[in-house]
């Protein structure tokens, strides 16, 4: 596209002379016959350079130049003052903001040299302006990406309250559907709480209770994360975890059992130190498998990830029936574990909220030494 030059002079012959010379060199030329018209053309035509006569009837070239420099939208426009006045008038022109001068009568080679020089500077300025706008856009894009990254970290932080870090990363990377959306899934639920907890809280200082809970939650929480369980809630001494959601797991029930066995072993070590402090506590665990509705539960500003269904109630009831150190599992869970675990049949128990007696088994230990070794290697379990 040809560069555009505005020629301003109240003498038509002068305008034609300059326009013909410039057009012959390939420039696009627009003209104005006075200062007022010149300002209108500058704002409407957006020329790349102005050749401006000084002595005009309505506005002098100085006044036009000052008006241009006062307008932020056009203040960098190159202006060449064309004058037949004494060279001392150039000082006044510089003060008004002119970039260069041509003396009448016009010397064509000088005219073209000055035009090329100023247009080259204007092109460089336009390039800088374009780069500045691009940089501003990049900055806006960067800000949006930073904001998106912060939001992603916040979502990741929320998800890591419920699921293992590996699962949270997979969800955010698009490897799993949004778990907060309400959906139905078959899950294996592990429910646990402490035996003797009520008596302990009634006879102990609150600081001691909080210290014990912190040690208990810390130990159990590490295993939940290691085995890839989804933490539903901590409620005092009660903890509910489930498997097979939001990420499907072919080994949900065996994984839940192995985690429970490791929890029992980890708890036994804690209990030894607690007994030295006079705290008589033990732990019971219940495991059940079935369908539940899962998703975000709560209100705007505070939502938790929860599971609702009879399977959750069954795991809680089994836990309530478990004696200290017992891991009670339902018939459905037992069907997935009979090849790997030694059990004691507890018979059919009548559980609160269930109309018919429920077959219950106590998981004692893994059957083989190789399987037992795997319980101490959650990472290996996940890989297998």
XYZ file of C-alpha atoms in Angstrom:
384
model
C 0.000 0.000 0.000
C 1.330 3.431 -1.025
C 2.216 5.820 1.755
C -0.131 8.788 2.030
C 1.013 12.423 2.096
C -1.171 15.441 2.851
C -0.232 18.640 0.986
C -1.579 21.834 2.589
C -1.341 25.223 0.839
C -3.810 28.029 0.057
C -2.203 28.538 -3.380
C -3.557 25.926 -5.854
C -0.456 26.078 -8.092
C 1.792 25.165 -5.148
C -0.501 22.288 -4.221
C -0.497 20.929 -7.770
C 3.278 21.164 -8.074
C 3.914 19.190 -4.889
C 1.131 16.693 -5.636
C 2.443 15.980 -9.142
C 6.009 15.402 -7.946
C 4.929 13.076 -5.139
C 2.378 11.158 -7.215
C 5.013 10.536 -9.882
C 7.105 8.750 -7.215
C 4.203 6.485 -6.250
C 2.906 8.285 -3.170
C -0.813 8.692 -2.531
C -1.575 12.418 -2.221
C -4.463 14.188 -0.504
C -4.758 17.972 -0.333
C -6.156 20.770 1.800
C -6.469 24.497 1.055
C -6.366 25.850 4.627
C -5.439 24.984 8.187
C -8.945 24.027 9.302
C -9.378 21.673 6.359
C -5.923 20.281 7.021
C -6.894 19.215 10.564
C -10.072 17.600 9.250
C -8.120 15.673 6.607
C -5.497 14.589 9.120
C -8.164 13.053 11.359
C -10.175 11.485 8.514
C -7.453 10.413 6.076
C -4.716 9.486 8.545
C -1.769 10.511 6.322
C 1.776 9.311 6.960
C 3.284 12.797 6.478
C 2.142 16.427 6.064
C 3.707 19.105 3.868
C 2.361 22.260 5.484
C 2.488 25.844 4.267
C 3.034 28.426 7.008
C 1.222 31.501 5.782
C -2.483 30.676 5.345
C -5.569 32.863 5.902
C -7.492 31.000 8.645
C -4.739 29.245 10.624
C -1.003 29.516 10.234
C 1.110 26.456 9.760
C 2.422 27.010 13.284
C -1.098 26.821 14.709
C -1.912 23.665 12.751
C 1.323 22.118 13.952
C 0.524 22.994 17.579
C -2.989 21.541 17.239
C -1.569 18.289 15.893
C 0.963 17.991 18.701
C -1.773 18.633 21.287
C -3.871 15.683 20.073
C -2.615 12.331 21.501
C -4.135 10.427 18.566
C -2.042 12.224 15.920
C 0.777 13.937 17.793
C 3.549 11.799 16.253
C 2.562 12.639 12.661
C 5.655 13.949 10.787
C 5.221 17.580 9.646
C 7.389 19.434 7.141
C 6.851 23.196 7.084
C 7.100 24.729 3.608
C 8.064 28.388 3.773
C 9.572 31.271 1.880
C 10.186 33.166 5.110
C 13.494 34.099 6.663
C 15.418 31.116 8.094
C 15.055 32.650 11.567
C 11.376 31.617 11.398
C 12.524 28.034 11.657
C 13.031 28.467 15.381
C 9.378 29.323 15.717
C 8.518 26.283 13.622
C 10.586 23.984 15.824
C 8.908 25.408 18.888
C 5.521 24.644 17.298
C 6.579 21.025 16.754
C 7.723 20.823 13.152
C 10.045 17.967 12.177
C 11.686 19.513 9.123
C 11.578 22.452 6.678
C 11.508 23.059 2.942
C 12.255 26.450 1.425
C 10.279 27.831 -1.493
C 10.845 27.505 -4.363
C 10.923 23.729 -3.847
C 13.983 21.779 -4.869
C 12.597 18.425 -6.017
C 15.552 16.179 -5.004
C 15.600 17.827 -1.563
C 11.816 17.405 -1.253
C 11.969 13.702 -2.048
C 14.985 13.101 0.210
C 13.298 14.740 3.213
C 10.030 12.913 2.527
C 11.787 9.538 2.334
C 13.724 10.250 5.522
C 10.666 11.204 7.567
C 8.538 8.387 6.165
C 11.242 5.914 7.142
C 11.108 7.267 10.707
C 7.300 7.089 10.630
C 7.459 3.466 9.470
C 9.784 2.613 12.348
C 7.443 4.338 14.784
C 4.449 2.436 13.357
C 6.384 -0.780 13.745
C 7.136 0.039 17.375
C 3.458 0.876 17.972
C 2.407 -2.426 16.423
C 4.888 -4.311 18.583
C 3.685 -2.404 21.637
C 0.105 -3.436 20.924
C 1.191 -7.017 20.352
C 3.127 -6.933 23.612
C 0.085 -5.543 25.416
C -2.007 -8.361 23.946
C 0.605 -10.906 24.986
C 0.563 -9.414 28.473
C -3.213 -9.707 28.592
C -2.964 -13.271 27.368
C -0.274 -13.966 29.949
C -2.444 -12.458 32.683
C -5.332 -14.651 31.564
C -3.082 -17.689 31.579
C -1.739 -16.803 35.008
C -5.301 -16.351 36.278
C -6.248 -19.644 34.692
C -3.199 -21.263 36.278
C -4.098 -19.862 39.694
C -7.660 -21.101 39.278
C -6.318 -24.499 38.252
C -4.100 -24.609 41.331
C -7.107 -23.708 43.472
C -9.121 -26.499 41.857
C -6.189 -28.852 42.317
C -5.950 -27.871 45.983
C -9.666 -28.564 46.417
C -9.447 -31.903 44.646
C -6.445 -32.988 46.689
C -8.581 -32.682 49.797
C -10.601 -35.624 48.496
C -8.450 -37.679 46.143
C -4.839 -38.667 45.763
C -2.548 -36.107 44.064
C -2.174 -38.475 41.089
C -5.941 -38.611 40.589
C -6.307 -34.829 40.988
C -3.627 -34.249 38.346
C -5.371 -36.679 35.998
C -8.717 -34.910 36.410
C -7.249 -31.466 35.751
C -5.342 -32.694 32.700
C -8.594 -33.891 31.155
C -7.975 -37.577 31.821
C -11.198 -37.900 33.795
C -14.625 -36.334 33.738
C -15.562 -33.610 36.183
C -16.096 -35.498 39.460
C -18.104 -32.666 41.023
C -20.941 -33.272 38.570
C -23.622 -35.525 40.085
C -23.272 -39.087 38.781
C -23.839 -42.687 39.780
C -21.074 -45.213 40.256
C -20.269 -48.507 41.962
C -17.828 -47.864 44.787
C -16.118 -49.716 47.604
C -16.518 -47.797 50.858
C -14.164 -48.042 53.828
C -15.527 -46.606 57.094
C -13.496 -46.504 60.300
C -13.688 -44.992 63.761
C -12.169 -45.398 67.203
C -13.291 -47.628 70.058
C -13.236 -45.906 73.422
C -13.216 -42.458 71.811
C -16.220 -41.069 73.722
C -14.781 -42.070 77.096
C -11.414 -40.683 76.045
C -12.855 -37.268 75.139
C -14.828 -37.090 78.392
C -11.770 -37.757 80.551
C -9.039 -35.918 78.597
C -8.112 -32.296 78.031
C -9.141 -30.890 74.635
C -5.470 -30.361 73.756
C -4.784 -34.074 74.295
C -7.798 -35.021 72.171
C -6.637 -32.762 69.336
C -3.118 -34.170 69.542
C -4.373 -37.761 69.305
C -6.696 -36.920 66.409
C -3.852 -35.173 64.601
C -1.627 -38.262 64.919
C -4.493 -40.560 63.914
C -5.595 -38.466 60.921
C -2.011 -37.978 59.783
C -1.229 -41.691 59.760
C -4.512 -42.746 58.166
C -4.448 -39.868 55.657
C -1.048 -40.925 54.333
C -2.382 -44.399 53.566
C -5.524 -43.050 51.886
C -3.353 -40.962 49.571
C -0.891 -43.802 48.961
C -3.636 -46.238 47.955
C -5.424 -43.693 45.735
C -8.565 -43.555 47.857
C -11.095 -40.734 47.703
C -11.536 -39.123 51.093
C -15.219 -38.403 51.711
C -14.884 -36.885 55.166
C -13.148 -36.653 58.515
C -15.719 -36.350 61.310
C -13.869 -36.486 64.610
C -12.684 -40.070 64.898
C -14.831 -41.282 61.978
C -13.251 -41.444 58.503
C -14.970 -42.471 55.275
C -13.038 -43.317 52.116
C -14.124 -44.917 48.865
C -12.574 -46.427 45.743
C -13.523 -46.629 42.035
C -14.530 -42.980 41.764
C -13.684 -40.574 40.233
C -11.160 -42.865 38.512
C -12.341 -46.416 37.728
C -10.295 -49.134 39.478
C -10.519 -52.778 38.510
C -9.139 -53.743 41.932
C -11.278 -51.422 44.090
C -12.267 -54.026 46.692
C -8.806 -55.682 47.036
C -7.206 -52.256 47.210
C -9.641 -51.179 49.927
C -8.888 -54.308 51.941
C -5.117 -53.923 51.652
C -5.416 -50.315 52.759
C -7.531 -51.400 55.742
C -4.963 -54.021 56.743
C -2.182 -51.447 56.537
C -4.315 -49.033 58.551
C -4.781 -51.649 61.249
C -1.026 -52.224 61.406
C -0.270 -48.487 61.427
C -2.869 -47.915 64.133
C -1.381 -50.652 66.318
C 1.903 -48.714 66.413
C 0.072 -45.539 67.413
C -1.918 -47.357 70.080
C 1.268 -48.555 71.793
C 2.366 -44.955 72.414
C -1.144 -43.884 73.413
C -1.377 -46.623 76.018
C 1.827 -45.284 77.574
C -0.029 -41.994 78.005
C -3.056 -43.751 79.476
C -5.274 -43.593 76.375
C -7.202 -46.836 75.805
C -8.206 -46.626 72.140
C -8.746 -49.140 69.370
C -10.082 -49.015 65.824
C -12.839 -50.805 63.939
C -13.288 -50.874 60.155
C -16.227 -51.692 57.880
C -16.031 -52.287 54.114
C -19.009 -52.451 51.749
C -19.492 -52.353 47.983
C -22.440 -51.039 45.954
C -23.869 -48.200 43.909
C -24.019 -44.604 45.151
C -24.704 -41.141 43.809
C -21.592 -38.952 43.948
C -20.788 -35.293 43.358
C -20.533 -31.878 44.957
C -22.570 -31.399 48.124
C -22.971 -28.023 49.825
C -23.627 -24.443 48.801
C -21.918 -21.651 46.881
C -18.652 -20.839 48.642
C -18.345 -24.221 50.349
C -18.800 -27.544 48.600
C -17.545 -30.973 49.561
C -17.322 -34.131 47.482
C -19.700 -36.754 48.826
C -21.314 -40.119 48.193
C -24.943 -40.887 49.020
C -26.402 -44.383 49.064
C -27.110 -47.504 51.078
C -23.534 -48.715 50.526
C -22.243 -45.844 52.686
C -24.708 -46.698 55.455
C -23.746 -50.374 55.263
C -20.025 -49.615 55.648
C -20.803 -47.372 58.639
C -23.006 -50.067 60.272
C -20.329 -52.719 59.735
C -17.773 -50.407 61.323
C -20.073 -49.889 64.311
C -20.325 -53.677 64.763
C -16.563 -54.233 64.459
C -14.637 -54.896 67.625
C -11.240 -53.293 68.155
C -8.902 -54.512 65.412
C -11.645 -56.104 63.304
C -12.237 -55.392 59.615
C -15.811 -56.399 58.801
C -16.708 -56.808 55.130
C -20.014 -57.373 53.369
C -20.961 -60.404 51.264
C -20.462 -58.462 48.028
C -16.951 -57.395 49.033
C -16.186 -60.931 50.101
C -16.931 -62.135 46.579
C -13.989 -60.042 45.315
C -11.619 -61.030 48.135
C -12.100 -64.765 48.793
C -8.963 -65.699 46.834
C -6.648 -63.328 48.689
C -7.877 -63.005 52.279
C -8.443 -65.261 55.248
C -11.755 -64.508 56.925
C -13.867 -65.446 59.907
C -17.576 -65.693 59.287
C -19.490 -63.501 61.720
C -22.852 -64.807 60.599
C -25.827 -62.686 59.618
C -26.163 -59.459 61.585
C -29.252 -57.328 61.974
C -28.090 -53.800 61.199
C -29.947 -50.583 61.872
C -31.633 -49.354 58.679
C -31.540 -52.721 56.889
C -34.685 -54.862 56.780
C -32.973 -58.220 56.392
C -29.978 -59.703 58.218
C -26.677 -59.036 56.456
C -23.946 -61.724 56.009
C -20.739 -60.367 57.542
C -17.114 -61.532 57.488
C -14.070 -60.480 59.516
C -10.960 -60.097 57.335
C -8.072 -61.561 59.287
C -5.044 -61.485 56.969
C -3.942 -61.962 53.387
C -3.553 -65.607 52.380
C -0.119 -65.607 50.744
C 3.226 -64.170 51.779
C 3.523 -62.524 48.358
C 0.169 -60.791 48.819
C 1.172 -59.773 52.319
C 4.336 -58.191 50.937
C 2.254 -56.150 48.511
C 0.247 -54.596 51.348
C 3.332 -52.782 52.500
C 3.938 -51.375 49.004
C 1.013 -49.169 47.982
C 2.938 -47.927 44.957
C 3.441 -51.477 43.797
C -0.261 -52.163 44.242
C -1.154 -49.190 42.118
C 1.195 -50.371 39.400
C -0.175 -53.925 39.512
